[in-house]
Amino acid sequence: MIELESVPELIDPVMVAAFEGWNDAGDAASTAVGHLDREWKGEVFAALDAEDYYDFQVNRPTVWLDGGTRKITWPTTRLSVVRIGGEKPRDLVLVRGIEPSMRWRSFCNEILGFAHELGVEMVVILGALLGDTPHTRPVPVSGVTSDADLARTMDLEETRYEGPTGIVGVLQEACTHAGVPAVSLWAAVPHYVSQPPNPKATLALLNRLEDLIGLRIPLGELPEDARAWQLGVDQLASEDSEVAEYVQTLEEARDTAELPEASGEAIAREFERYLRRRDGGPGQGPGGHATESGDVPYLRDPAGGRTRPPKPPRPESGRGKASDDKGQKGPDEASGNESDEGSGGAPEEE
């Protein structure tokens, strides 16, 4: 039995979820939900029982000191609620956790139980995958759904994928079968610079979410962090001629393709976002300052200073391959027009 006595009646609630692990390249998706929770001061009202869903040898608990008392934090999935004020206030239910190790169907049913109890109108699941996309170009973000009607009304792709999937795909299908509208937003992260965080991908997911649900999201320091990240990667790539040549190859392939970013609809969307933000407001400015390109903390290796982007393989096709299990794009994140390995194309799953 789910008891939500401490949660007030919600206004037009939308559930936004992200899970660390396989579906979270560069920690872009989980960081996006964490940003929403922090900016809007979310209040945690529920946490799933870690014993039911996690293998603690895979996701280990952490020990920390609270004053002189040792405490343990267990890996889990937490739900919080935030209220967005304004002329038309509404609520978001934020779900942030780790991809479960076991009992995925029960895990999804428990989340759906909260969704039903809270009257959630739509579930949006954020994900990030490794792909053949250059860090110098806008981050591709694809919106997919299993609901044909939702695909038409919200201008989304209807998934046709068959094959292995992650918790994002399983939760989306569970929502569809339960009659809850569900959408997955996927950001493509350059596979040659996959270490987290990736503020540019996080920013792209939040911009796409903003367009999808019609909310103005305070971005805080993310725009400056994204610029600093790109400057840092530019510098690292310039120090290795092979990486620089490979990035140029990706740029040429990207620029000659038919890009969503170059469409009239995408340009109009960017202009509308500019108009919304033109007058500023709390949390809407860039906030903070860009980090010097030579001192970007999230591009450093604690053992040896700066981390150079790994030299990508040079396959005959000129395409790279994802090189990391975390955020590894499986076939369920690949477009039907792309290779199943390391593709930067639009995912057809989740």
Coordinates of C-alpha atoms in Angstrom, one line a residue:
M1 CA 0.0 0.0 0.0
I2 CA 1.4 3.4 -1.0
E3 CA 0.7 6.1 1.5
L4 CA 1.2 9.7 0.4
E5 CA -0.3 11.6 3.3
S6 CA 2.5 14.2 3.3
V7 CA 2.1 15.2 -0.3
P8 CA -0.5 17.8 -1.1
E9 CA -2.9 17.6 -4.0
L10 CA -0.8 18.3 -7.1
I11 CA -1.6 20.6 -10.0
D12 CA -1.3 19.1 -13.5
P13 CA 1.7 16.9 -12.4
V14 CA 4.3 15.6 -14.8
M15 CA 6.7 12.9 -13.7
V16 CA 10.4 13.4 -14.9
A17 CA 12.7 10.4 -14.3
A18 CA 16.4 9.6 -14.9
F19 CA 18.5 6.7 -13.8
E20 CA 22.3 6.4 -13.4
G21 CA 24.1 3.6 -15.2
W22 CA 23.7 2.2 -18.7
N23 CA 21.2 4.8 -19.9
D24 CA 23.1 7.8 -18.5
A25 CA 26.2 8.6 -20.6
G26 CA 28.3 11.4 -19.1
D27 CA 25.8 11.4 -16.2
A28 CA 23.8 13.9 -18.4
A29 CA 20.3 12.6 -17.6
S30 CA 20.6 12.1 -13.9
T31 CA 22.4 15.5 -13.6
A32 CA 19.4 17.1 -15.4
V33 CA 16.9 15.8 -12.9
G34 CA 19.3 16.7 -10.1
H35 CA 19.4 20.3 -11.5
L36 CA 15.6 20.5 -11.4
D37 CA 15.5 19.2 -7.9
R38 CA 18.1 21.7 -6.7
E39 CA 16.8 24.8 -8.6
W40 CA 13.2 24.2 -7.5
K41 CA 14.1 22.9 -4.0
G42 CA 12.4 19.5 -4.3
E43 CA 11.1 17.8 -1.2
V44 CA 11.7 14.0 -1.0
F45 CA 8.5 12.2 -0.1
A46 CA 9.4 8.6 -0.9
A47 CA 12.3 6.2 -1.5
L48 CA 12.1 2.7 -2.8
D49 CA 13.5 -0.1 -0.6
A50 CA 17.1 -0.7 -1.7
E51 CA 16.9 -4.3 -0.6
D52 CA 14.3 -5.1 -3.2
Y53 CA 16.1 -3.9 -6.3
Y54 CA 19.9 -3.5 -5.9
D55 CA 22.9 -5.8 -5.8
F56 CA 25.1 -4.1 -3.2
Q57 CA 28.2 -5.6 -4.7
V58 CA 27.5 -3.8 -7.9
N59 CA 26.2 -0.5 -6.3
R60 CA 27.8 -0.3 -3.0
P61 CA 26.5 1.7 0.0
T62 CA 28.7 4.6 1.3
V63 CA 29.7 5.4 4.8
W64 CA 29.9 9.0 6.1
L65 CA 30.2 10.9 9.3
D66 CA 27.4 13.1 10.7
G67 CA 29.3 14.9 13.5
G68 CA 30.7 11.9 15.4
T69 CA 28.1 9.4 14.2
R70 CA 28.8 7.0 11.3
K71 CA 25.9 6.6 8.9
I72 CA 25.3 4.6 5.7
T73 CA 23.6 5.8 2.6
W74 CA 22.1 3.0 0.5
P75 CA 21.7 3.1 -3.3
T76 CA 18.1 3.6 -4.1
T77 CA 15.6 5.6 -6.1
R78 CA 14.0 8.7 -4.5
L79 CA 10.9 10.7 -5.5
S80 CA 10.5 14.4 -4.8
V81 CA 7.9 17.0 -5.7
V82 CA 8.5 20.6 -6.8
R83 CA 5.9 23.3 -7.4
I84 CA 6.5 25.8 -10.2
G85 CA 4.7 29.1 -9.5
G86 CA 3.5 31.7 -11.8
E87 CA 0.2 32.6 -13.5
K88 CA -0.4 28.9 -14.1
P89 CA 1.3 26.9 -11.4
R90 CA 2.0 23.2 -11.9
D91 CA 3.9 20.4 -10.2
L92 CA 6.7 18.1 -11.2
V93 CA 7.3 14.7 -9.6
L94 CA 11.1 14.0 -9.9
V95 CA 12.4 10.4 -9.9
R96 CA 16.1 10.1 -9.6
G97 CA 18.0 6.8 -8.9
I98 CA 20.2 4.0 -10.2
E99 CA 19.2 1.5 -12.8
P100 CA 18.0 -1.5 -10.6
S101 CA 20.0 -4.7 -10.6
M102 CA 16.9 -7.0 -10.3
R103 CA 13.0 -7.2 -10.3
W104 CA 12.6 -4.5 -13.0
R105 CA 8.9 -5.3 -13.4
S106 CA 8.2 -4.7 -9.7
F107 CA 10.4 -1.6 -9.8
C108 CA 8.3 -0.1 -12.6
N109 CA 5.0 -1.1 -11.0
E110 CA 6.0 0.6 -7.8
I111 CA 6.9 3.9 -9.7
L112 CA 3.6 3.6 -11.6
G113 CA 1.8 3.2 -8.3
F114 CA 3.1 6.6 -7.2
A115 CA 2.1 8.0 -10.6
H116 CA -1.5 6.8 -10.3
E117 CA -1.8 8.0 -6.7
L118 CA -0.5 11.4 -7.6
G119 CA -2.6 11.8 -10.7
V120 CA 0.5 12.1 -13.0
E121 CA -0.6 13.2 -16.5
M122 CA 2.6 12.3 -18.4
V123 CA 5.9 10.6 -17.7
V124 CA 9.1 12.0 -19.3
I125 CA 12.2 9.8 -19.0
L126 CA 15.6 11.3 -19.7
G127 CA 18.5 9.3 -21.1
A128 CA 21.9 9.8 -22.7
L129 CA 23.8 7.6 -25.0
L130 CA 27.3 7.5 -26.6
G131 CA 27.4 8.4 -30.2
D132 CA 29.3 9.5 -33.2
T133 CA 28.6 13.2 -32.6
P134 CA 31.2 16.0 -32.5
H135 CA 31.5 18.0 -29.3
T136 CA 31.6 21.2 -31.4
R137 CA 28.1 20.9 -32.7
P138 CA 24.7 21.2 -30.9
V139 CA 23.9 18.1 -28.9
P140 CA 21.3 15.9 -30.7
V141 CA 18.2 15.2 -28.5
S142 CA 15.6 12.8 -29.8
G143 CA 12.1 12.4 -28.4
V144 CA 10.5 9.0 -28.8
T145 CA 7.3 7.3 -27.6
S146 CA 5.5 4.0 -28.0
D147 CA 2.1 5.9 -28.3
A148 CA 1.2 6.6 -31.9
D149 CA -1.3 9.3 -30.9
L150 CA 1.2 11.0 -28.6
A151 CA 3.8 10.9 -31.4
R152 CA 1.4 12.8 -33.7
T153 CA 0.2 15.3 -31.2
M154 CA 3.7 16.1 -29.8
D155 CA 5.8 15.8 -32.9
L156 CA 7.8 12.8 -31.6
E157 CA 9.2 9.7 -33.2
E158 CA 7.3 6.5 -32.7
T159 CA 9.7 3.7 -31.7
R160 CA 9.9 0.6 -33.9
Y161 CA 12.9 -0.9 -32.1
E162 CA 13.2 -4.6 -31.3
G163 CA 16.1 -5.9 -29.1
P164 CA 17.8 -5.5 -25.7
T165 CA 16.8 -2.5 -23.7
G166 CA 17.5 -0.7 -20.4
I167 CA 15.3 0.5 -17.5
V168 CA 14.3 3.6 -19.6
G169 CA 12.7 1.3 -22.3
V170 CA 11.1 -1.0 -19.7
L171 CA 9.6 1.9 -17.8
Q172 CA 8.3 3.6 -20.9
E173 CA 6.6 0.4 -22.1
A174 CA 5.2 -0.2 -18.6
C175 CA 3.7 3.3 -18.7
T176 CA 2.2 2.6 -22.1
H177 CA 0.6 -0.6 -21.0
A178 CA -0.8 1.1 -17.9
G179 CA -2.4 3.9 -20.0
V180 CA 0.0 6.6 -18.8
P181 CA 1.4 8.8 -21.7
A182 CA 5.2 8.4 -21.7
V183 CA 8.0 10.1 -23.6
S184 CA 11.8 9.4 -23.6
L185 CA 14.3 12.2 -24.4
W186 CA 17.7 11.0 -25.5
A187 CA 20.9 13.1 -25.7
A188 CA 23.9 11.9 -27.8
V189 CA 27.2 12.3 -26.0
P190 CA 30.5 12.2 -27.9
H191 CA 32.0 8.8 -27.3
Y192 CA 35.6 10.1 -27.4
V193 CA 34.9 12.3 -24.3
S194 CA 32.5 10.3 -22.3
Q195 CA 33.7 10.9 -18.8
P196 CA 31.1 12.8 -16.6
P197 CA 29.9 15.4 -16.2
N198 CA 28.8 16.7 -19.6
P199 CA 27.0 20.0 -18.9
K200 CA 26.4 20.6 -22.6
A201 CA 24.3 17.4 -22.9
T202 CA 22.5 18.2 -19.6
L203 CA 21.7 21.6 -20.9
A204 CA 20.4 20.2 -24.2
L205 CA 18.1 17.8 -22.3
L206 CA 16.7 20.6 -20.2
N207 CA 16.0 22.8 -23.2
R208 CA 14.2 19.9 -24.9
L209 CA 12.2 19.2 -21.7
E210 CA 11.3 22.9 -21.5
D211 CA 9.9 22.8 -25.0
L212 CA 8.0 19.5 -24.4
I213 CA 6.2 20.5 -21.2
G214 CA 6.0 24.2 -21.7
L215 CA 7.8 25.3 -18.6
R216 CA 10.6 27.9 -18.2
I217 CA 13.4 26.1 -16.5
P218 CA 16.0 28.1 -14.5
L219 CA 19.4 27.1 -15.9
G220 CA 21.7 28.7 -13.4
E221 CA 25.4 28.2 -14.3
L222 CA 24.7 25.4 -16.8
P223 CA 25.2 27.6 -20.0
E224 CA 28.6 28.9 -18.7
D225 CA 29.6 25.4 -17.6
A226 CA 28.7 24.1 -21.1
R227 CA 30.8 26.7 -22.7
A228 CA 33.7 25.9 -20.4
W229 CA 33.4 22.2 -21.1
Q230 CA 33.5 22.8 -24.8
L231 CA 36.6 25.1 -24.5
G232 CA 38.3 22.4 -22.4
V233 CA 37.6 19.7 -24.9
D234 CA 38.7 21.9 -27.8
Q235 CA 42.0 22.4 -26.1
L236 CA 42.5 18.7 -25.4
A237 CA 41.6 17.7 -28.9
S238 CA 44.0 20.3 -30.4
E239 CA 46.9 18.6 -28.5
D240 CA 46.4 15.4 -30.5
S241 CA 46.4 15.5 -34.2
E242 CA 44.6 12.2 -34.7
V243 CA 41.8 13.2 -32.4
A244 CA 41.5 16.6 -34.1
E245 CA 41.3 14.9 -37.5
Y246 CA 38.7 12.5 -36.2
V247 CA 36.6 15.4 -34.8
Q248 CA 36.8 17.2 -38.2
T249 CA 35.6 14.0 -39.9
L250 CA 32.6 13.9 -37.5
E251 CA 31.9 17.6 -38.1
E252 CA 31.9 17.1 -41.9
A253 CA 29.5 14.1 -41.6
R254 CA 27.2 16.0 -39.3
D255 CA 27.2 19.2 -41.4
T256 CA 26.3 17.3 -44.6
A257 CA 23.5 15.4 -43.0
E258 CA 19.9 16.6 -42.8
L259 CA 20.1 18.0 -39.2
P260 CA 17.1 18.7 -37.0
E261 CA 19.1 21.7 -35.6
A262 CA 19.1 23.3 -39.1
S263 CA 15.3 22.9 -39.7
G264 CA 13.0 25.8 -39.6
E265 CA 11.1 24.3 -36.7
A266 CA 14.2 24.0 -34.6
I267 CA 15.2 27.6 -35.5
A268 CA 11.8 28.8 -34.5
R269 CA 12.0 26.9 -31.2
E270 CA 15.3 28.5 -30.4
F271 CA 13.9 32.0 -31.1
E272 CA 10.9 31.3 -28.9
R273 CA 13.3 30.2 -26.1
Y274 CA 15.3 33.4 -26.6
L275 CA 12.1 35.5 -26.3
R276 CA 11.1 33.7 -23.1
R277 CA 14.4 34.4 -21.5
R278 CA 15.0 37.9 -22.9
D279 CA 13.5 39.7 -19.8
G280 CA 15.5 37.6 -17.4
G281 CA 14.2 36.5 -14.0
P282 CA 15.3 34.5 -11.0
G283 CA 17.8 31.9 -12.0
Q284 CA 17.6 32.8 -15.7
G285 CA 20.9 34.6 -16.1
P286 CA 24.1 32.7 -16.9
G287 CA 25.0 32.7 -13.3
G288 CA 28.7 32.3 -12.3
H289 CA 31.7 32.5 -14.6
A290 CA 33.2 30.2 -17.2
T291 CA 36.1 28.1 -16.0
E292 CA 39.4 28.8 -17.7
S293 CA 39.9 26.3 -20.5
G294 CA 43.1 25.1 -18.9
D295 CA 41.5 24.4 -15.5
V296 CA 38.3 22.5 -16.2
P297 CA 37.9 20.2 -13.2
Y298 CA 35.7 17.6 -14.9
L299 CA 38.3 17.1 -17.6
R300 CA 41.0 16.1 -15.2
D301 CA 42.4 12.8 -14.2
P302 CA 43.2 12.8 -10.4
A303 CA 46.1 10.4 -11.1
G304 CA 47.8 12.4 -13.8
G305 CA 46.4 15.8 -14.5
R306 CA 44.4 16.4 -17.6
T307 CA 42.7 13.5 -19.3
R308 CA 43.3 13.4 -23.0
P309 CA 40.4 12.1 -25.1
P310 CA 41.1 8.5 -25.9
K311 CA 42.2 8.0 -29.5
P312 CA 39.2 6.6 -31.3
P313 CA 39.5 3.5 -33.5
R314 CA 39.8 4.2 -37.2
P315 CA 37.3 1.8 -38.7
E316 CA 37.0 1.5 -42.5
S317 CA 33.7 3.2 -42.5
G318 CA 35.2 6.3 -40.7
R319 CA 32.8 5.8 -37.8
G320 CA 33.8 5.5 -34.2
K321 CA 32.6 3.0 -31.6
A322 CA 31.4 3.6 -28.1
S323 CA 34.2 2.8 -25.7
D324 CA 32.6 2.7 -22.3
D325 CA 30.1 0.3 -20.6
K326 CA 28.5 3.1 -18.7
G327 CA 26.2 4.9 -21.0
Q328 CA 27.1 2.3 -23.6
K329 CA 24.6 2.7 -26.4
G330 CA 23.1 -0.6 -27.1
P331 CA 21.1 -1.5 -30.2
D332 CA 17.9 -0.1 -28.5
E333 CA 19.3 3.4 -28.7
A334 CA 20.3 3.2 -32.3
S335 CA 18.3 4.7 -35.2
G336 CA 17.2 2.4 -37.9
N337 CA 19.4 4.4 -40.2
E338 CA 22.5 4.1 -38.2
S339 CA 24.9 1.4 -37.1
D340 CA 24.1 -0.3 -33.8
E341 CA 27.6 0.6 -32.4
G342 CA 28.4 4.1 -31.5
S343 CA 25.8 5.7 -33.6
G344 CA 25.0 9.3 -33.0
G345 CA 21.6 9.0 -34.7
A346 CA 18.2 9.3 -33.2
P347 CA 17.3 6.4 -30.9
E348 CA 14.2 4.5 -31.8
E349 CA 13.9 3.0 -28.3
E350 CA 12.7 4.5 -25.1

